[in-house]
């Protein structure tokens, strides 16, 4: 089973719910659709499901999802898809949603940038923080020819750093996690942070400090990367500038820049929906200001919202559940526990 598999009918058939975004929230929403006996499709702009977890952090471990003491990001996405796949949701990959239109009968017409049109009775936006691009180091100038070979903005494959001298830039969770995570595979790891203290979790920060005290890694605080030296298309050295004016050359084969990403809602920001902090305002039913249009995950805002994966999964369950009253107006909605539903399903399959 792969996360770039497509179940695509062509869009002619109306679905009960169109889910915009194929990250954890969108995938779990598709599972919830199956649990509630409604049809759905996922439209994802990237060539695979999983959102940022699959595209940027597939090998990063996650520790705060219920039921998983520790799970790689790619493994979590894989498990979520295994859960949803039994209901065969339609999946459309590589298509970014450009606009929506609410039709006279209350249904929704969703159009992608390529011109494809999809119909559904309700619409759920689970597009995370929108389109995202990595923050780069402008002082390095144009380094496009080295990106993906010597300069990286995420760890998609640990083998890219195996046996290499790696310089990591950043002081947040990702930078600290990978400083520890690459210790066993890289020849040497050097961490560079422009501030005087880390911003990441205390536990990981302590692990970094312990590795530093043992001489396992190099750590430079109050320091920035000022330039790089390359030869024949390969990275050779990284020049560091310290706040005290000192300049240091560090041997390096790989430069891993983990200073965050810039997000952009893109066309969604022009949909005339109420926004707070670049997210869509929803009520307690996860409904936006447009009846029949819901939002879940990082793209949804409500008082006290906590932007973590666990909350996104809860948002998805709430959005799908409450969309039933719009999809099936006048019908009494009865809650069925998953254990009861699955027992009946297994019995029918025997």
Short mmCIF file of C-alpha atoms in Angstrom, two decimals:
data_model
loop_
_atom_site.label_atom_id
_atom_site.label_comp_id
_atom_site.label_asym_id
_atom_site.label_seq_id
_atom_site.Cartn_x
_atom_site.Cartn_y
_atom_site.Cartn_z
CA UNK A 1 0.00 0.00 0.00
CA UNK A 2 1.37 3.40 -0.97
CA UNK A 3 0.37 6.92 -0.04
CA UNK A 4 0.38 8.09 -3.64
CA UNK A 5 -2.27 5.61 -4.72
CA UNK A 6 -5.26 7.27 -6.39
CA UNK A 7 -8.89 6.23 -6.21
CA UNK A 8 -10.21 8.73 -8.75
CA UNK A 9 -13.60 8.49 -10.43
CA UNK A 10 -13.07 11.56 -12.58
CA UNK A 11 -15.16 13.90 -10.45
CA UNK A 12 -18.45 13.38 -12.29
CA UNK A 13 -20.11 11.63 -9.35
CA UNK A 14 -21.29 13.82 -6.52
CA UNK A 15 -19.92 12.89 -3.09
CA UNK A 16 -21.39 13.66 0.29
CA UNK A 17 -18.23 15.45 1.41
CA UNK A 18 -15.19 16.88 -0.35
CA UNK A 19 -12.16 17.10 1.94
CA UNK A 20 -9.57 19.67 0.87
CA UNK A 21 -6.22 18.51 2.24
CA UNK A 22 -4.71 15.05 2.62
CA UNK A 23 -2.73 15.45 5.81
CA UNK A 24 -3.51 13.57 9.05
CA UNK A 25 -6.66 15.61 9.63
CA UNK A 26 -7.97 15.04 6.11
CA UNK A 27 -7.20 11.32 6.16
CA UNK A 28 -8.90 10.86 9.54
CA UNK A 29 -11.90 12.81 8.25
CA UNK A 30 -12.18 10.28 5.40
CA UNK A 31 -12.21 7.47 7.97
CA UNK A 32 -14.93 9.27 9.91
CA UNK A 33 -16.96 9.54 6.72
CA UNK A 34 -16.79 5.77 6.37
CA UNK A 35 -17.81 5.31 9.98
CA UNK A 36 -20.82 7.55 9.39
CA UNK A 37 -21.79 5.89 6.10
CA UNK A 38 -21.23 8.89 3.84
CA UNK A 39 -19.12 9.11 0.70
CA UNK A 40 -16.14 11.43 0.39
CA UNK A 41 -13.19 12.47 -1.68
CA UNK A 42 -9.85 13.93 -0.65
CA UNK A 43 -8.23 16.58 -2.86
CA UNK A 44 -4.52 17.02 -2.07
CA UNK A 45 -2.18 19.45 -3.83
CA UNK A 46 0.90 17.30 -3.28
CA UNK A 47 1.71 14.05 -5.14
CA UNK A 48 1.15 11.97 -2.00
CA UNK A 49 -1.00 11.91 1.11
CA UNK A 50 0.37 12.93 4.48
CA UNK A 51 0.80 16.69 4.23
CA UNK A 52 3.84 18.12 5.99
CA UNK A 53 4.48 14.89 7.88
CA UNK A 54 5.09 13.00 4.63
CA UNK A 55 6.70 15.82 2.66
CA UNK A 56 8.98 17.34 5.29
CA UNK A 57 9.32 15.15 8.36
CA UNK A 58 8.73 11.50 7.34
CA UNK A 59 11.46 10.15 9.63
CA UNK A 60 10.85 12.51 12.53
CA UNK A 61 9.40 10.77 15.60
CA UNK A 62 6.16 11.98 17.19
CA UNK A 63 5.44 11.43 20.88
CA UNK A 64 2.13 13.19 21.64
CA UNK A 65 -0.47 11.21 19.67
CA UNK A 66 -2.73 9.02 21.80
CA UNK A 67 -1.92 5.32 21.58
CA UNK A 68 1.55 5.85 20.11
CA UNK A 69 4.32 6.22 22.72
CA UNK A 70 6.64 6.94 19.79
CA UNK A 71 5.92 6.80 16.07
CA UNK A 72 7.74 8.06 12.92
CA UNK A 73 5.71 10.70 11.09
CA UNK A 74 5.51 8.50 7.99
CA UNK A 75 4.38 5.59 10.14
CA UNK A 76 1.56 7.63 11.65
CA UNK A 77 0.36 8.69 8.20
CA UNK A 78 0.56 5.08 7.04
CA UNK A 79 -1.55 3.93 10.01
CA UNK A 80 -4.14 6.64 9.44
CA UNK A 81 -4.44 5.66 5.79
CA UNK A 82 -4.75 1.96 6.65
CA UNK A 83 -7.62 2.96 8.92
CA UNK A 84 -9.38 5.01 6.22
CA UNK A 85 -8.59 2.86 3.18
CA UNK A 86 -11.14 0.17 4.11
CA UNK A 87 -13.86 2.62 3.01
CA UNK A 88 -12.18 3.37 -0.33
CA UNK A 89 -12.40 7.17 -0.26
CA UNK A 90 -11.83 8.83 -3.61
CA UNK A 91 -8.36 10.43 -3.62
CA UNK A 92 -7.25 13.14 -6.04
CA UNK A 93 -3.55 14.00 -5.84
CA UNK A 94 -1.53 16.82 -7.39
CA UNK A 95 -4.54 19.13 -7.60
CA UNK A 96 -4.71 22.43 -5.68
CA UNK A 97 -8.17 23.84 -4.99
CA UNK A 98 -8.60 27.30 -6.47
CA UNK A 99 -12.20 28.22 -5.65
CA UNK A 100 -15.55 26.91 -4.53
CA UNK A 101 -19.09 27.83 -5.45
CA UNK A 102 -22.25 27.09 -3.50
CA UNK A 103 -24.95 25.99 -5.90
CA UNK A 104 -28.68 26.91 -5.64
CA UNK A 105 -29.53 23.46 -4.22
CA UNK A 106 -27.01 23.95 -1.38
CA UNK A 107 -24.35 21.63 -2.78
CA UNK A 108 -20.76 22.69 -3.52
CA UNK A 109 -18.74 22.92 -6.70
CA UNK A 110 -14.97 22.83 -6.10
CA UNK A 111 -12.58 23.82 -8.90
CA UNK A 112 -8.84 23.08 -8.96
CA UNK A 113 -6.08 25.09 -10.61
CA UNK A 114 -6.04 22.66 -13.54
CA UNK A 115 -9.73 23.30 -14.17
CA UNK A 116 -11.15 20.05 -12.80
CA UNK A 117 -14.53 20.42 -11.12
CA UNK A 118 -15.79 18.27 -8.25
CA UNK A 119 -19.27 18.19 -6.72
CA UNK A 120 -20.25 17.41 -3.14
CA UNK A 121 -23.12 18.01 -0.75
CA UNK A 122 -20.79 19.60 1.85
CA UNK A 123 -17.20 20.83 1.98
CA UNK A 124 -14.49 20.36 4.61
CA UNK A 125 -11.27 22.37 4.56
CA UNK A 126 -8.40 20.48 6.20
CA UNK A 127 -5.53 22.14 4.38
CA UNK A 128 -3.30 22.67 7.41
CA UNK A 129 -1.49 25.99 7.23
CA UNK A 130 -1.87 26.14 3.47
CA UNK A 131 1.05 26.11 1.08
CA UNK A 132 4.41 26.18 2.83
CA UNK A 133 7.95 27.01 1.79
CA UNK A 134 11.11 26.64 3.87
CA UNK A 135 12.82 29.66 5.37
CA UNK A 136 16.24 30.02 3.79
CA UNK A 137 19.45 31.90 4.57
CA UNK A 138 19.50 34.95 2.26
CA UNK A 139 23.19 35.56 2.95
CA UNK A 140 24.04 32.39 1.00
CA UNK A 141 22.66 33.83 -2.22
CA UNK A 142 21.39 31.44 -4.88
CA UNK A 143 22.14 27.86 -3.85
CA UNK A 144 19.50 26.12 -5.96
CA UNK A 145 22.11 23.87 -7.55
CA UNK A 146 23.03 22.46 -4.13
CA UNK A 147 19.52 22.03 -2.74
CA UNK A 148 18.50 18.42 -2.38
CA UNK A 149 22.11 17.26 -2.76
CA UNK A 150 24.18 19.19 -0.19
CA UNK A 151 21.72 21.71 1.26
CA UNK A 152 18.47 20.47 2.80
CA UNK A 153 15.48 22.00 4.59
CA UNK A 154 14.05 18.74 5.91
CA UNK A 155 15.12 15.16 6.50
CA UNK A 156 13.21 12.96 4.08
CA UNK A 157 15.78 10.17 4.05
CA UNK A 158 18.39 9.62 6.74
CA UNK A 159 20.67 7.96 4.18
CA UNK A 160 21.31 11.43 2.68
CA UNK A 161 23.33 12.22 5.81
CA UNK A 162 24.89 8.83 6.58
CA UNK A 163 28.67 9.06 6.97
CA UNK A 164 28.62 12.82 6.30
CA UNK A 165 29.79 15.88 8.19
CA UNK A 166 26.52 17.66 8.87
CA UNK A 167 25.99 21.26 9.95
CA UNK A 168 22.49 21.90 11.31
CA UNK A 169 21.11 25.43 11.59
CA UNK A 170 18.36 26.19 14.12
CA UNK A 171 17.42 26.00 17.78
CA UNK A 172 13.84 24.73 17.72
CA UNK A 173 12.40 21.25 18.05
CA UNK A 174 13.30 20.08 14.54
CA UNK A 175 16.92 21.21 14.81
CA UNK A 176 17.35 19.62 18.24
CA UNK A 177 15.56 16.41 17.24
CA UNK A 178 17.77 15.89 14.20
CA UNK A 179 20.94 16.82 16.02
CA UNK A 180 20.22 13.86 18.28
CA UNK A 181 18.64 11.77 15.51
CA UNK A 182 21.65 11.92 13.18
CA UNK A 183 24.28 11.18 15.80
CA UNK A 184 24.44 7.47 15.01
CA UNK A 185 24.47 7.77 11.22
CA UNK A 186 26.43 10.96 10.45
CA UNK A 187 30.21 11.12 10.69
CA UNK A 188 29.90 14.32 12.73
CA UNK A 189 27.15 16.80 13.62
CA UNK A 190 27.58 20.51 14.30
CA UNK A 191 24.64 22.58 15.56
CA UNK A 192 24.56 26.33 14.90
CA UNK A 193 22.04 28.65 16.56
CA UNK A 194 21.91 32.41 16.31
CA UNK A 195 20.50 32.88 19.83
CA UNK A 196 22.01 32.21 23.26
CA UNK A 197 19.52 29.49 24.23
CA UNK A 198 17.44 26.80 22.52
CA UNK A 199 13.70 27.16 21.87
CA UNK A 200 12.97 23.43 21.64
CA UNK A 201 11.70 20.95 24.25
CA UNK A 202 13.74 20.83 27.43
CA UNK A 203 14.32 17.06 27.26
CA UNK A 204 15.86 17.18 23.77
CA UNK A 205 17.83 20.30 24.64
CA UNK A 206 19.34 18.42 27.59
CA UNK A 207 20.25 15.51 25.31
CA UNK A 208 22.03 17.94 22.99
CA UNK A 209 23.90 19.49 25.91
CA UNK A 210 24.94 16.03 27.15
CA UNK A 211 26.21 15.07 23.69
CA UNK A 212 28.11 18.36 23.55
CA UNK A 213 29.74 17.74 26.95
CA UNK A 214 30.78 14.26 25.77
CA UNK A 215 32.36 15.74 22.65
CA UNK A 216 29.97 13.87 20.37
CA UNK A 217 28.79 17.04 18.62
CA UNK A 218 29.87 20.62 18.07
CA UNK A 219 27.52 23.38 19.25
CA UNK A 220 27.86 27.08 18.42
CA UNK A 221 25.43 29.49 20.10
CA UNK A 222 25.10 33.20 19.24
CA UNK A 223 26.41 32.18 15.84
CA UNK A 224 25.18 32.39 12.25
CA UNK A 225 26.19 30.79 8.96
CA UNK A 226 27.69 33.59 6.87
CA UNK A 227 28.83 31.72 3.76
CA UNK A 228 29.68 28.34 2.28
CA UNK A 229 32.55 26.97 0.24
CA UNK A 230 31.87 24.51 -2.55
CA UNK A 231 33.96 22.69 -5.09
CA UNK A 232 32.70 20.98 -8.25
CA UNK A 233 29.13 21.14 -7.02
CA UNK A 234 29.92 19.66 -3.61
CA UNK A 235 29.83 21.39 -0.24
CA UNK A 236 33.24 21.59 1.45
CA UNK A 237 33.08 24.12 4.28
CA UNK A 238 30.60 26.31 6.14
CA UNK A 239 31.82 29.65 7.48
CA UNK A 240 30.35 30.70 10.84
CA UNK A 241 30.23 34.24 12.21
CA UNK A 242 29.98 34.65 15.98
CA UNK A 243 28.52 37.69 17.73
CA UNK A 244 31.94 38.42 19.23
CA UNK A 245 33.26 38.96 15.70
CA UNK A 246 35.12 35.68 15.36
CA UNK A 247 34.89 33.69 12.13
CA UNK A 248 35.16 29.91 12.02
CA UNK A 249 35.38 27.47 9.11
CA UNK A 250 33.74 24.09 9.70
CA UNK A 251 34.23 21.12 7.38
CA UNK A 252 30.84 20.06 6.03
CA UNK A 253 29.33 17.76 3.41
CA UNK A 254 25.72 18.61 4.27
CA UNK A 255 24.00 21.79 5.46
CA UNK A 256 20.61 21.15 7.08
CA UNK A 257 18.67 24.40 7.58
CA UNK A 258 15.81 23.94 10.05
CA UNK A 259 14.57 27.43 10.84
CA UNK A 260 10.92 26.97 10.01
CA UNK A 261 8.53 27.46 7.14
CA UNK A 262 6.44 30.27 5.73
CA UNK A 263 2.79 29.41 5.20
CA UNK A 264 0.34 30.90 2.75
CA UNK A 265 -3.35 30.08 2.51
CA UNK A 266 -3.21 30.94 -1.19
CA UNK A 267 -6.65 31.13 -2.89
CA UNK A 268 -8.38 30.15 0.37
CA UNK A 269 -7.53 33.57 1.80
CA UNK A 270 -9.70 35.13 -0.93
CA UNK A 271 -12.82 33.07 -0.20
CA UNK A 272 -14.44 35.83 1.87
CA UNK A 273 -14.42 33.71 5.03
CA UNK A 274 -13.66 35.16 8.47
CA UNK A 275 -9.98 34.79 9.40
CA UNK A 276 -8.07 35.02 12.68
CA UNK A 277 -4.30 34.49 12.74
CA UNK A 278 -4.41 33.27 9.13
CA UNK A 279 -6.94 30.54 10.02
CA UNK A 280 -10.67 30.14 9.36
CA UNK A 281 -13.03 30.96 12.20
CA UNK A 282 -15.37 28.07 13.06
CA UNK A 283 -18.10 27.50 15.63
CA UNK A 284 -18.44 24.61 18.08
CA UNK A 285 -19.61 22.39 15.19
CA UNK A 286 -16.51 23.26 13.13
CA UNK A 287 -18.71 25.21 10.71
CA UNK A 288 -17.43 28.38 9.04
CA UNK A 289 -19.61 31.40 8.29
CA UNK A 290 -20.92 29.50 5.24
CA UNK A 291 -23.54 26.86 5.97
CA UNK A 292 -22.30 23.45 4.80
CA UNK A 293 -18.64 24.53 4.74
CA UNK A 294 -16.52 23.21 7.60
CA UNK A 295 -12.86 23.46 8.64
CA UNK A 296 -10.65 21.24 10.79
CA UNK A 297 -7.03 21.04 11.89
CA UNK A 298 -4.53 23.90 11.78
CA UNK A 299 -6.61 25.83 9.26
CA UNK A 300 -9.49 26.11 11.78
CA UNK A 301 -9.57 28.69 14.57
CA UNK A 302 -11.69 28.83 17.70
CA UNK A 303 -10.98 30.16 21.21
CA UNK A 304 -8.40 28.04 22.99
CA UNK A 305 -7.37 26.15 19.84
CA UNK A 306 -4.26 24.02 20.30
CA UNK A 307 -2.44 23.32 17.04
CA UNK A 308 -1.31 19.75 17.48
CA UNK A 309 -2.08 16.58 15.52
CA UNK A 310 -4.34 15.20 18.26
CA UNK A 311 -6.55 18.30 18.12
CA UNK A 312 -6.76 18.07 14.33
CA UNK A 313 -8.03 14.50 14.57
CA UNK A 314 -10.68 15.59 17.06
CA UNK A 315 -11.66 18.51 14.81
CA UNK A 316 -12.09 16.08 11.90
CA UNK A 317 -14.42 13.82 13.88
CA UNK A 318 -16.48 16.83 14.99
CA UNK A 319 -16.68 18.32 11.49
CA UNK A 320 -17.80 15.09 9.82
CA UNK A 321 -20.31 14.32 12.55
CA UNK A 322 -21.93 17.74 12.38
CA UNK A 323 -21.88 17.83 8.58
CA UNK A 324 -24.43 15.00 8.63
CA UNK A 325 -27.20 17.41 9.59
CA UNK A 326 -26.42 19.42 6.44
CA UNK A 327 -25.89 16.44 4.15
CA UNK A 328 -29.04 14.66 5.42
CA UNK A 329 -31.40 17.42 6.53
CA UNK A 330 -34.28 16.24 8.65
CA UNK A 331 -32.78 12.81 9.26
CA UNK A 332 -32.28 11.75 12.86
CA UNK A 333 -28.59 11.13 13.41
CA UNK A 334 -27.80 8.23 15.72
CA UNK A 335 -24.37 7.65 17.17
CA UNK A 336 -22.90 4.18 16.72
CA UNK A 337 -19.83 3.12 18.66
CA UNK A 338 -16.99 1.94 16.44
CA UNK A 339 -16.79 -1.41 18.23
CA UNK A 340 -20.45 -2.11 17.48
CA UNK A 341 -20.18 -0.99 13.86
CA UNK A 342 -17.06 -3.06 13.20
CA UNK A 343 -18.56 -6.14 14.85
CA UNK A 344 -21.57 -5.92 12.54
CA UNK A 345 -19.33 -5.33 9.52
CA UNK A 346 -17.16 -8.36 10.30
CA UNK A 347 -20.23 -10.51 10.83
CA UNK A 348 -21.61 -9.48 7.42
CA UNK A 349 -18.28 -10.33 5.79
CA UNK A 350 -18.27 -13.87 7.20
#
